mmCIF file of C-alpha atoms in Angstrom:
data_model
loop_
_atom_site.group_PDB
_atom_site.id
_atom_site.type_symbol
_atom_site.label_atom_id
_atom_site.label_comp_id
_atom_site.label_asym_id
_atom_site.label_seq_id
_atom_site.Cartn_x
_atom_site.Cartn_y
_atom_site.Cartn_z
ATOM 1 C CA MET A 1 0.005 0.008 -0.003
ATOM 2 C CA LYS A 2 1.034 3.570 -0.439
ATOM 3 C CA LEU A 3 0.977 6.219 2.301
ATOM 4 C CA TYR A 4 -0.603 9.513 1.221
ATOM 5 C CA GLN A 5 -2.449 12.258 3.058
ATOM 6 C CA GLY A 6 -5.822 10.614 2.523
ATOM 7 C CA ASN A 7 -4.999 7.494 4.567
ATOM 8 C CA ALA A 8 -2.363 9.164 6.829
ATOM 9 C CA LYS A 9 -5.032 10.949 8.891
ATOM 10 C CA GLU A 10 -6.309 7.565 10.071
ATOM 11 C CA LEU A 11 -2.816 6.305 10.919
ATOM 12 C CA VAL A 12 -1.575 9.212 13.050
ATOM 13 C CA GLY A 13 0.281 7.845 16.101
ATOM 14 C CA LYS A 14 0.718 4.403 14.578
ATOM 15 C CA LYS A 15 3.773 2.724 13.047
ATOM 16 C CA ILE A 16 3.976 1.267 9.582
ATOM 17 C CA ASP A 17 6.310 -1.463 8.391
ATOM 18 C CA ARG A 18 7.109 -3.708 5.443
ATOM 19 C CA TYR A 19 7.832 -7.403 5.062
ATOM 20 C CA LYS A 20 10.789 -6.582 2.788
ATOM 21 C CA ARG A 21 12.414 -3.445 4.089
ATOM 22 C CA ARG A 22 13.766 -1.440 1.132
ATOM 23 C CA PHE A 23 14.532 2.233 0.599
ATOM 24 C CA GLY A 24 14.059 3.494 4.137
ATOM 25 C CA TYR A 25 14.535 2.940 7.829
ATOM 26 C CA TYR A 26 11.539 0.982 9.077
ATOM 27 C CA PRO A 27 9.412 0.926 11.225
ATOM 28 C CA MET A 28 8.155 4.426 10.459
ATOM 29 C CA GLU A 29 5.736 6.417 12.603
ATOM 30 C CA VAL A 30 2.967 8.679 11.220
ATOM 31 C CA ILE A 31 2.897 11.946 13.154
ATOM 32 C CA GLU A 32 1.072 15.207 12.816
ATOM 33 C CA ILE A 33 2.726 18.633 13.170
ATOM 34 C CA ASN A 34 0.428 21.703 13.040
ATOM 35 C CA GLY A 35 -2.279 19.628 11.265
ATOM 36 C CA VAL A 36 0.069 18.381 8.530
ATOM 37 C CA PRO A 37 0.883 14.617 8.526
ATOM 38 C CA TYR A 38 4.511 13.535 8.366
ATOM 39 C CA VAL A 39 6.252 10.173 8.496
ATOM 40 C CA LYS A 40 9.159 9.760 10.860
ATOM 41 C CA ASP A 41 11.588 6.956 10.219
ATOM 42 C CA ALA A 42 13.515 4.890 12.748
ATOM 43 C CA VAL A 43 16.460 7.308 12.656
ATOM 44 C CA GLY A 44 14.206 10.284 13.496
ATOM 45 C CA VAL A 45 14.050 12.010 10.110
ATOM 46 C CA CYS A 46 10.635 13.623 9.380
ATOM 47 C CA MET A 47 9.450 13.562 5.773
ATOM 48 C CA PRO A 48 6.278 15.158 4.327
ATOM 49 C CA ILE A 49 3.556 12.850 3.009
ATOM 50 C CA PRO A 50 2.413 13.415 -0.582
ATOM 51 C CA GLU A 51 -1.154 14.557 -1.266
ATOM 52 C CA LYS A 52 -2.166 11.805 -3.723
ATOM 53 C CA GLU A 53 -1.354 8.120 -4.019
ATOM 54 C CA THR A 54 0.213 8.657 -7.457
ATOM 55 C CA ASP A 55 2.547 11.482 -6.415
ATOM 56 C CA PHE A 56 6.297 11.142 -6.291
ATOM 57 C CA ASN A 57 7.958 9.926 -3.050
ATOM 58 C CA CYS A 58 5.059 7.954 -1.557
ATOM 59 C CA THR A 59 6.100 5.637 1.233
ATOM 60 C CA ASP A 60 5.208 1.991 0.756
ATOM 61 C CA PHE A 61 4.018 -0.168 3.648
ATOM 62 C CA ASP A 62 2.536 -3.610 4.176
ATOM 63 C CA PHE A 63 1.052 -3.534 7.675
ATOM 64 C CA VAL A 64 0.327 -1.233 10.650
ATOM 65 C CA ILE A 65 1.658 -1.699 14.147
ATOM 66 C CA GLU A 66 -0.790 -0.441 16.757
#
């Protein structure tokens, strides 16, 4: 699945992960700063989440950790 702003609002405060970890430091946490959703990787780097599922730089994930 792809993480975009539409489904990120439901995942705020939860962690996302992949079965095959590629191109990132997983698990990642979905956070919200001033009403804007961001994804924070395991190293602590915050990255903005794209608006649409087809936009460049969407984060892939397979399951959600509560």
